Amino acid sequence: MAHSWTVAAMDYTVSQDGKTNVVNTVHWRCSKTVGENSGSSYGTVGLEAPSGSFVEWADITEATAVGWAKAALGDDQVAATEAAINAQIAELATPTSGIGVSW
């Protein structure tokens, strides 16, 4: 199964350079489930001020916002996030440590 990227919220500036509701931060979550084991990561990323085409608030889709977040994070950070989630799942599937008491 592939990693699932979603957006929990977006911060925006109500008015900026003649535009309204300009998104400046994306709160994202990346998750993955393999069998009964799952892992996830949550974070925020700031966006640069829009240049070129501007997407109106009502026209922003989750796919668009995820694309902005991934672009702002960069390919290396996206790959590192997904690798960390894979490691979470691997640890759950075949634990290398534990916690408890012996009695």
mmCIF file of N, CA and C in Angstrom:
data_model
loop_
_atom_site.group_PDB
_atom_site.id
_atom_site.type_symbol
_atom_site.label_atom_id
_atom_site.label_comp_id
_atom_site.label_asym_id
_atom_site.label_seq_id
_atom_site.Cartn_x
_atom_site.Cartn_y
_atom_site.Cartn_z
ATOM 1 N N MET A 1 0.827 -1.180 0.000
ATOM 2 C CA MET A 1 0.000 0.000 0.000
ATOM 3 C C MET A 1 0.877 1.250 0.000
ATOM 4 N N ALA A 2 0.423 2.268 -0.666
ATOM 5 C CA ALA A 2 1.162 3.526 -0.756
ATOM 6 C C ALA A 2 0.896 4.407 0.464
ATOM 7 N N HIS A 3 1.756 5.350 0.654
ATOM 8 C CA HIS A 3 1.567 6.332 1.717
ATOM 9 C C HIS A 3 0.397 7.246 1.336
ATOM 10 N N SER A 4 -0.387 7.618 2.323
ATOM 11 C CA SER A 4 -1.523 8.510 2.112
ATOM 12 C C SER A 4 -1.202 9.871 2.719
ATOM 13 N N TRP A 5 -1.196 10.904 1.903
ATOM 14 C CA TRP A 5 -0.953 12.266 2.356
ATOM 15 C C TRP A 5 -2.290 13.004 2.418
ATOM 16 N N THR A 6 -2.562 13.630 3.552
ATOM 17 C CA THR A 6 -3.794 14.397 3.725
ATOM 18 C C THR A 6 -3.458 15.753 4.347
ATOM 19 N N VAL A 7 -4.438 16.632 4.344
ATOM 20 C CA VAL A 7 -4.274 17.953 4.934
ATOM 21 C C VAL A 7 -5.290 18.112 6.053
ATOM 22 N N ALA A 8 -4.787 18.443 7.250
ATOM 23 C CA ALA A 8 -5.656 18.638 8.407
ATOM 24 C C ALA A 8 -6.196 20.065 8.449
ATOM 25 N N ALA A 9 -5.388 21.023 8.045
ATOM 26 C CA ALA A 9 -5.796 22.429 8.071
ATOM 27 C C ALA A 9 -4.820 23.246 7.240
ATOM 28 N N MET A 10 -5.247 24.461 6.923
ATOM 29 C CA MET A 10 -4.376 25.412 6.234
ATOM 30 C C MET A 10 -4.522 26.759 6.930
ATOM 31 N N ASP A 11 -3.394 27.419 7.181
ATOM 32 C CA ASP A 11 -3.418 28.780 7.694
ATOM 33 C C ASP A 11 -3.385 29.708 6.489
ATOM 34 N N TYR A 12 -4.086 30.838 6.594
ATOM 35 C CA TYR A 12 -4.095 31.768 5.474
ATOM 36 C C TYR A 12 -4.141 33.204 5.966
ATOM 37 N N THR A 13 -3.690 34.092 5.106
ATOM 38 C CA THR A 13 -3.777 35.519 5.334
ATOM 39 C C THR A 13 -5.027 36.005 4.618
ATOM 40 N N VAL A 14 -5.864 36.733 5.322
ATOM 41 C CA VAL A 14 -7.151 37.154 4.769
ATOM 42 C C VAL A 14 -6.969 38.032 3.534
ATOM 43 N N SER A 15 -6.009 38.946 3.567
ATOM 44 C CA SER A 15 -5.781 39.828 2.427
ATOM 45 C C SER A 15 -4.285 40.046 2.248
ATOM 46 N N GLN A 16 -3.796 39.748 1.046
ATOM 47 C CA GLN A 16 -2.370 39.901 0.759
ATOM 48 C C GLN A 16 -2.187 40.238 -0.705
ATOM 49 N N ASP A 17 -1.573 41.370 -0.961
ATOM 50 C CA ASP A 17 -1.266 41.800 -2.337
ATOM 51 C C ASP A 17 -2.490 41.747 -3.249
ATOM 52 N N GLY A 18 -3.631 42.186 -2.735
ATOM 53 C CA GLY A 18 -4.849 42.220 -3.536
ATOM 54 C C GLY A 18 -5.546 40.880 -3.677
ATOM 55 N N LYS A 19 -5.046 39.866 -3.020
ATOM 56 C CA LYS A 19 -5.662 38.532 -3.074
ATOM 57 C C LYS A 19 -6.285 38.235 -1.717
ATOM 58 N N THR A 20 -7.294 37.385 -1.698
ATOM 59 C CA THR A 20 -7.939 37.033 -0.435
ATOM 60 C C THR A 20 -7.685 35.574 -0.081
ATOM 61 N N ASN A 21 -7.598 35.318 1.234
ATOM 62 C CA ASN A 21 -7.389 33.973 1.766
ATOM 63 C C ASN A 21 -6.194 33.286 1.114
ATOM 64 N N VAL A 22 -5.029 33.889 1.296
ATOM 65 C CA VAL A 22 -3.790 33.388 0.708
ATOM 66 C C VAL A 22 -3.171 32.374 1.687
ATOM 67 N N VAL A 23 -3.115 31.133 1.280
ATOM 68 C CA VAL A 23 -2.589 30.060 2.130
ATOM 69 C C VAL A 23 -1.089 30.261 2.342
ATOM 70 N N ASN A 24 -0.677 30.221 3.633
ATOM 71 C CA ASN A 24 0.744 30.385 3.931
ATOM 72 C C ASN A 24 1.334 29.211 4.709
ATOM 73 N N THR A 25 0.479 28.328 5.240
ATOM 74 C CA THR A 25 0.951 27.156 5.970
ATOM 75 C C THR A 25 0.008 25.991 5.734
ATOM 76 N N VAL A 26 0.568 24.819 5.514
ATOM 77 C CA VAL A 26 -0.229 23.598 5.362
ATOM 78 C C VAL A 26 0.125 22.654 6.508
ATOM 79 N N HIS A 27 -0.895 22.177 7.204
ATOM 80 C CA HIS A 27 -0.738 21.176 8.261
ATOM 81 C C HIS A 27 -1.053 19.822 7.615
ATOM 82 N N TRP A 28 -0.048 18.976 7.479
ATOM 83 C CA TRP A 28 -0.189 17.735 6.715
ATOM 84 C C TRP A 28 -0.042 16.513 7.610
ATOM 85 N N ARG A 29 -0.556 15.401 7.109
ATOM 86 C CA ARG A 29 -0.364 14.101 7.755
ATOM 87 C C ARG A 29 -0.045 13.096 6.655
ATOM 88 N N CYS A 30 0.916 12.230 6.943
ATOM 89 C CA CYS A 30 1.255 11.132 6.044
ATOM 90 C C CYS A 30 1.087 9.853 6.841
ATOM 91 N N SER A 31 0.380 8.878 6.279
ATOM 92 C CA SER A 31 0.152 7.628 6.994
ATOM 93 C C SER A 31 0.189 6.451 6.029
ATOM 94 N N LYS A 32 0.361 5.269 6.624
ATOM 95 C CA LYS A 32 0.394 4.043 5.838
ATOM 96 C C LYS A 32 0.027 2.897 6.764
ATOM 97 N N THR A 33 -0.715 1.931 6.223
ATOM 98 C CA THR A 33 -1.090 0.737 6.972
ATOM 99 C C THR A 33 -0.690 -0.486 6.152
ATOM 100 N N VAL A 34 -0.054 -1.422 6.838
ATOM 101 C CA VAL A 34 0.303 -2.701 6.225
ATOM 102 C C VAL A 34 -0.225 -3.770 7.171
ATOM 103 N N GLY A 35 -1.227 -4.505 6.714
ATOM 104 C CA GLY A 35 -1.863 -5.493 7.580
ATOM 105 C C GLY A 35 -2.475 -4.799 8.784
ATOM 106 N N GLU A 36 -2.080 -5.226 9.981
ATOM 107 C CA GLU A 36 -2.605 -4.618 11.199
ATOM 108 C C GLU A 36 -1.694 -3.519 11.748
ATOM 109 N N ASN A 37 -0.596 -3.252 11.067
ATOM 110 C CA ASN A 37 0.375 -2.271 11.549
ATOM 111 C C ASN A 37 0.283 -0.985 10.741
ATOM 112 N N SER A 38 0.350 0.122 11.464
ATOM 113 C CA SER A 38 0.294 1.405 10.771
ATOM 114 C C SER A 38 1.273 2.388 11.396
ATOM 115 N N GLY A 39 1.643 3.369 10.614
ATOM 116 C CA GLY A 39 2.531 4.428 11.063
ATOM 117 C C GLY A 39 2.074 5.739 10.468
ATOM 118 N N SER A 40 2.468 6.828 11.111
ATOM 119 C CA SER A 40 2.088 8.126 10.587
ATOM 120 C C SER A 40 3.042 9.210 11.057
ATOM 121 N N SER A 41 2.944 10.338 10.385
ATOM 122 C CA SER A 41 3.724 11.514 10.738
ATOM 123 C C SER A 41 2.847 12.729 10.477
ATOM 124 N N TYR A 42 2.987 13.745 11.328
ATOM 125 C CA TYR A 42 2.205 14.969 11.197
ATOM 126 C C TYR A 42 3.159 16.135 11.247
ATOM 127 N N GLY A 43 2.924 17.138 10.424
ATOM 128 C CA GLY A 43 3.779 18.303 10.454
ATOM 129 C C GLY A 43 3.140 19.495 9.780
ATOM 130 N N THR A 44 3.870 20.587 9.793
ATOM 131 C CA THR A 44 3.431 21.797 9.105
ATOM 132 C C THR A 44 4.561 22.271 8.223
ATOM 133 N N VAL A 45 4.206 22.968 7.180
ATOM 134 C CA VAL A 45 5.218 23.541 6.295
ATOM 135 C C VAL A 45 4.707 24.897 5.809
ATOM 136 N N GLY A 46 5.612 25.861 5.831
ATOM 137 C CA GLY A 46 5.279 27.194 5.340
ATOM 138 C C GLY A 46 5.389 27.248 3.825
ATOM 139 N N LEU A 47 4.541 28.070 3.232
ATOM 140 C CA LEU A 47 4.547 28.233 1.780
ATOM 141 C C LEU A 47 5.055 29.622 1.413
ATOM 142 N N GLU A 48 5.698 29.707 0.287
ATOM 143 C CA GLU A 48 6.122 30.992 -0.249
ATOM 144 C C GLU A 48 4.878 31.759 -0.720
ATOM 145 N N ALA A 49 5.000 33.070 -0.793
ATOM 146 C CA ALA A 49 3.908 33.882 -1.337
ATOM 147 C C ALA A 49 3.644 33.433 -2.777
ATOM 148 N N PRO A 50 2.376 33.408 -3.164
ATOM 149 C CA PRO A 50 2.063 32.922 -4.515
ATOM 150 C C PRO A 50 2.665 33.825 -5.596
ATOM 151 N N SER A 51 3.165 33.170 -6.622
ATOM 152 C CA SER A 51 3.651 33.893 -7.794
ATOM 153 C C SER A 51 3.052 33.196 -9.013
ATOM 154 N N GLY A 52 2.809 33.940 -10.026
ATOM 155 C CA GLY A 52 2.166 33.341 -11.199
ATOM 156 C C GLY A 52 0.688 33.153 -10.947
ATOM 157 N N SER A 53 0.176 31.985 -11.277
ATOM 158 C CA SER A 53 -1.260 31.751 -11.119
ATOM 159 C C SER A 53 -1.619 31.614 -9.642
ATOM 160 N N PHE A 54 -2.796 32.090 -9.283
ATOM 161 C CA PHE A 54 -3.288 32.057 -7.917
ATOM 162 C C PHE A 54 -4.551 31.210 -7.873
ATOM 163 N N VAL A 55 -4.625 30.308 -6.912
ATOM 164 C CA VAL A 55 -5.807 29.448 -6.766
ATOM 165 C C VAL A 55 -6.701 30.064 -5.696
ATOM 166 N N GLU A 56 -7.913 30.395 -6.077
ATOM 167 C CA GLU A 56 -8.888 30.965 -5.145
ATOM 168 C C GLU A 56 -9.209 29.949 -4.060
ATOM 169 N N TRP A 57 -9.497 30.445 -2.856
ATOM 170 C CA TRP A 57 -9.789 29.593 -1.698
ATOM 171 C C TRP A 57 -10.821 28.516 -2.032
ATOM 172 N N ALA A 58 -11.909 28.877 -2.655
ATOM 173 C CA ALA A 58 -12.990 27.929 -2.950
ATOM 174 C C ALA A 58 -12.563 26.858 -3.953
ATOM 175 N N ASP A 59 -11.494 27.111 -4.690
ATOM 176 C CA ASP A 59 -11.048 26.169 -5.717
ATOM 177 C C ASP A 59 -9.895 25.272 -5.260
ATOM 178 N N ILE A 60 -9.423 25.473 -4.031
ATOM 179 C CA ILE A 60 -8.318 24.646 -3.527
ATOM 180 C C ILE A 60 -8.864 23.267 -3.162
ATOM 181 N N THR A 61 -8.255 22.233 -3.710
ATOM 182 C CA THR A 61 -8.617 20.860 -3.356
ATOM 183 C C THR A 61 -7.548 20.306 -2.418
ATOM 184 N N GLU A 62 -7.878 19.203 -1.758
ATOM 185 C CA GLU A 62 -6.877 18.584 -0.902
ATOM 186 C C GLU A 62 -5.667 18.155 -1.719
ATOM 187 N N ALA A 63 -5.901 17.647 -2.919
ATOM 188 C CA ALA A 63 -4.786 17.229 -3.778
ATOM 189 C C ALA A 63 -3.871 18.414 -4.089
ATOM 190 N N THR A 64 -4.454 19.578 -4.331
ATOM 191 C CA THR A 64 -3.651 20.771 -4.584
ATOM 192 C C THR A 64 -2.823 21.130 -3.356
ATOM 193 N N ALA A 65 -3.455 21.124 -2.177
ATOM 194 C CA ALA A 65 -2.761 21.475 -0.936
ATOM 195 C C ALA A 65 -1.659 20.468 -0.606
ATOM 196 N N VAL A 66 -1.916 19.194 -0.841
ATOM 197 C CA VAL A 66 -0.888 18.173 -0.625
ATOM 198 C C VAL A 66 0.290 18.428 -1.568
ATOM 199 N N GLY A 67 -0.009 18.772 -2.807
ATOM 200 C CA GLY A 67 1.046 19.096 -3.769
ATOM 201 C C GLY A 67 1.889 20.273 -3.310
ATOM 202 N N TRP A 68 1.237 21.302 -2.777
ATOM 203 C CA TRP A 68 1.977 22.454 -2.258
ATOM 204 C C TRP A 68 2.869 22.034 -1.096
ATOM 205 N N ALA A 69 2.310 21.242 -0.169
ATOM 206 C CA ALA A 69 3.074 20.803 1.000
ATOM 207 C C ALA A 69 4.292 19.984 0.582
ATOM 208 N N LYS A 70 4.085 19.028 -0.316
ATOM 209 C CA LYS A 70 5.199 18.191 -0.758
ATOM 210 C C LYS A 70 6.257 19.011 -1.492
ATOM 211 N N ALA A 71 5.824 19.958 -2.300
ATOM 212 C CA ALA A 71 6.779 20.812 -3.019
ATOM 213 C C ALA A 71 7.584 21.655 -2.032
ATOM 214 N N ALA A 72 6.918 22.182 -1.003
ATOM 215 C CA ALA A 72 7.605 23.000 -0.007
ATOM 216 C C ALA A 72 8.566 22.152 0.836
ATOM 217 N N LEU A 73 8.172 20.911 1.131
ATOM 218 C CA LEU A 73 9.049 20.020 1.881
ATOM 219 C C LEU A 73 10.265 19.612 1.058
ATOM 220 N N GLY A 74 10.057 19.367 -0.213
ATOM 221 C CA GLY A 74 11.126 18.910 -1.098
ATOM 222 C C GLY A 74 11.166 17.394 -1.158
ATOM 223 N N ASP A 75 11.680 16.883 -2.251
ATOM 224 C CA ASP A 75 11.705 15.439 -2.490
ATOM 225 C C ASP A 75 12.444 14.668 -1.397
ATOM 226 N N ASP A 76 13.550 15.214 -0.914
ATOM 227 C CA ASP A 76 14.332 14.503 0.110
ATOM 228 C C ASP A 76 13.551 14.358 1.410
ATOM 229 N N GLN A 77 12.865 15.423 1.837
ATOM 230 C CA GLN A 77 12.103 15.362 3.082
ATOM 231 C C GLN A 77 10.871 14.482 2.937
ATOM 232 N N VAL A 78 10.223 14.511 1.784
ATOM 233 C CA VAL A 78 9.088 13.623 1.540
ATOM 234 C C VAL A 78 9.550 12.172 1.636
ATOM 235 N N ALA A 79 10.670 11.855 0.987
ATOM 236 C CA ALA A 79 11.212 10.493 1.022
ATOM 237 C C ALA A 79 11.601 10.100 2.445
ATOM 238 N N ALA A 80 12.198 11.023 3.206
ATOM 239 C CA ALA A 80 12.595 10.725 4.584
ATOM 240 C C ALA A 80 11.380 10.486 5.470
ATOM 241 N N THR A 81 10.319 11.254 5.265
ATOM 242 C CA THR A 81 9.084 11.072 6.030
ATOM 243 C C THR A 81 8.486 9.699 5.751
ATOM 244 N N GLU A 82 8.404 9.328 4.479
ATOM 245 C CA GLU A 82 7.845 8.029 4.116
ATOM 246 C C GLU A 82 8.723 6.890 4.621
ATOM 247 N N ALA A 83 10.043 7.063 4.590
ATOM 248 C CA ALA A 83 10.955 6.039 5.104
ATOM 249 C C ALA A 83 10.790 5.872 6.608
ATOM 250 N N ALA A 84 10.591 6.964 7.332
ATOM 251 C CA ALA A 84 10.389 6.888 8.780
ATOM 252 C C ALA A 84 9.100 6.147 9.112
ATOM 253 N N ILE A 85 8.071 6.360 8.320
ATOM 254 C CA ILE A 85 6.806 5.646 8.527
ATOM 255 C C ILE A 85 6.991 4.162 8.231
ATOM 256 N N ASN A 86 7.713 3.853 7.180
ATOM 257 C CA ASN A 86 8.005 2.446 6.877
ATOM 258 C C ASN A 86 8.760 1.794 8.034
ATOM 259 N N ALA A 87 9.676 2.545 8.650
ATOM 260 C CA ALA A 87 10.434 2.019 9.789
ATOM 261 C C ALA A 87 9.526 1.791 10.995
ATOM 262 N N GLN A 88 8.559 2.678 11.214
ATOM 263 C CA GLN A 88 7.583 2.488 12.295
ATOM 264 C C GLN A 88 6.832 1.172 12.105
ATOM 265 N N ILE A 89 6.388 0.954 10.890
ATOM 266 C CA ILE A 89 5.616 -0.252 10.575
ATOM 267 C C ILE A 89 6.480 -1.497 10.724
ATOM 268 N N ALA A 90 7.719 -1.437 10.253
ATOM 269 C CA ALA A 90 8.631 -2.578 10.371
ATOM 270 C C ALA A 90 8.887 -2.904 11.839
ATOM 271 N N GLU A 91 9.038 -1.901 12.683
ATOM 272 C CA GLU A 91 9.274 -2.123 14.110
ATOM 273 C C GLU A 91 8.062 -2.783 14.766
ATOM 274 N N LEU A 92 6.874 -2.381 14.358
ATOM 275 C CA LEU A 92 5.672 -3.008 14.898
ATOM 276 C C LEU A 92 5.547 -4.462 14.443
ATOM 277 N N ALA A 93 5.918 -4.717 13.195
ATOM 278 C CA ALA A 93 5.799 -6.062 12.641
ATOM 279 C C ALA A 93 6.817 -7.022 13.245
ATOM 280 N N THR A 94 8.034 -6.543 13.449
ATOM 281 C CA THR A 94 9.104 -7.371 14.034
ATOM 282 C C THR A 94 9.859 -6.526 15.052
ATOM 283 N N PRO A 95 9.329 -6.428 16.262
ATOM 284 C CA PRO A 95 9.921 -5.546 17.276
ATOM 285 C C PRO A 95 11.372 -5.895 17.594
ATOM 286 N N THR A 96 12.154 -4.857 17.840
ATOM 287 C CA THR A 96 13.554 -5.039 18.232
ATOM 288 C C THR A 96 13.775 -4.699 19.702
ATOM 289 N N SER A 97 12.733 -4.207 20.372
ATOM 290 C CA SER A 97 12.828 -3.895 21.790
ATOM 291 C C SER A 97 11.444 -4.026 22.413
ATOM 292 N N GLY A 98 11.394 -3.998 23.728
ATOM 293 C CA GLY A 98 10.120 -4.105 24.421
ATOM 294 C C GLY A 98 10.163 -3.353 25.741
ATOM 295 N N ILE A 99 9.053 -3.375 26.448
ATOM 296 C CA ILE A 99 8.957 -2.704 27.734
ATOM 297 C C ILE A 99 8.062 -3.558 28.627
ATOM 298 N N GLY A 100 8.342 -3.557 29.886
ATOM 299 C CA GLY A 100 7.506 -4.331 30.800
ATOM 300 C C GLY A 100 8.273 -4.698 32.042
ATOM 301 N N VAL A 101 7.710 -5.589 32.813
ATOM 302 C CA VAL A 101 8.373 -6.126 34.013
ATOM 303 C C VAL A 101 8.394 -7.637 33.883
ATOM 304 N N SER A 102 9.341 -8.255 34.547
ATOM 305 C CA SER A 102 9.494 -9.708 34.403
ATOM 306 C C SER A 102 8.589 -10.500 35.338
ATOM 307 N N TRP A 103 7.895 -9.895 36.236
ATOM 308 C CA TRP A 103 7.031 -10.648 37.156
ATOM 309 C C TRP A 103 5.585 -10.569 36.837
#
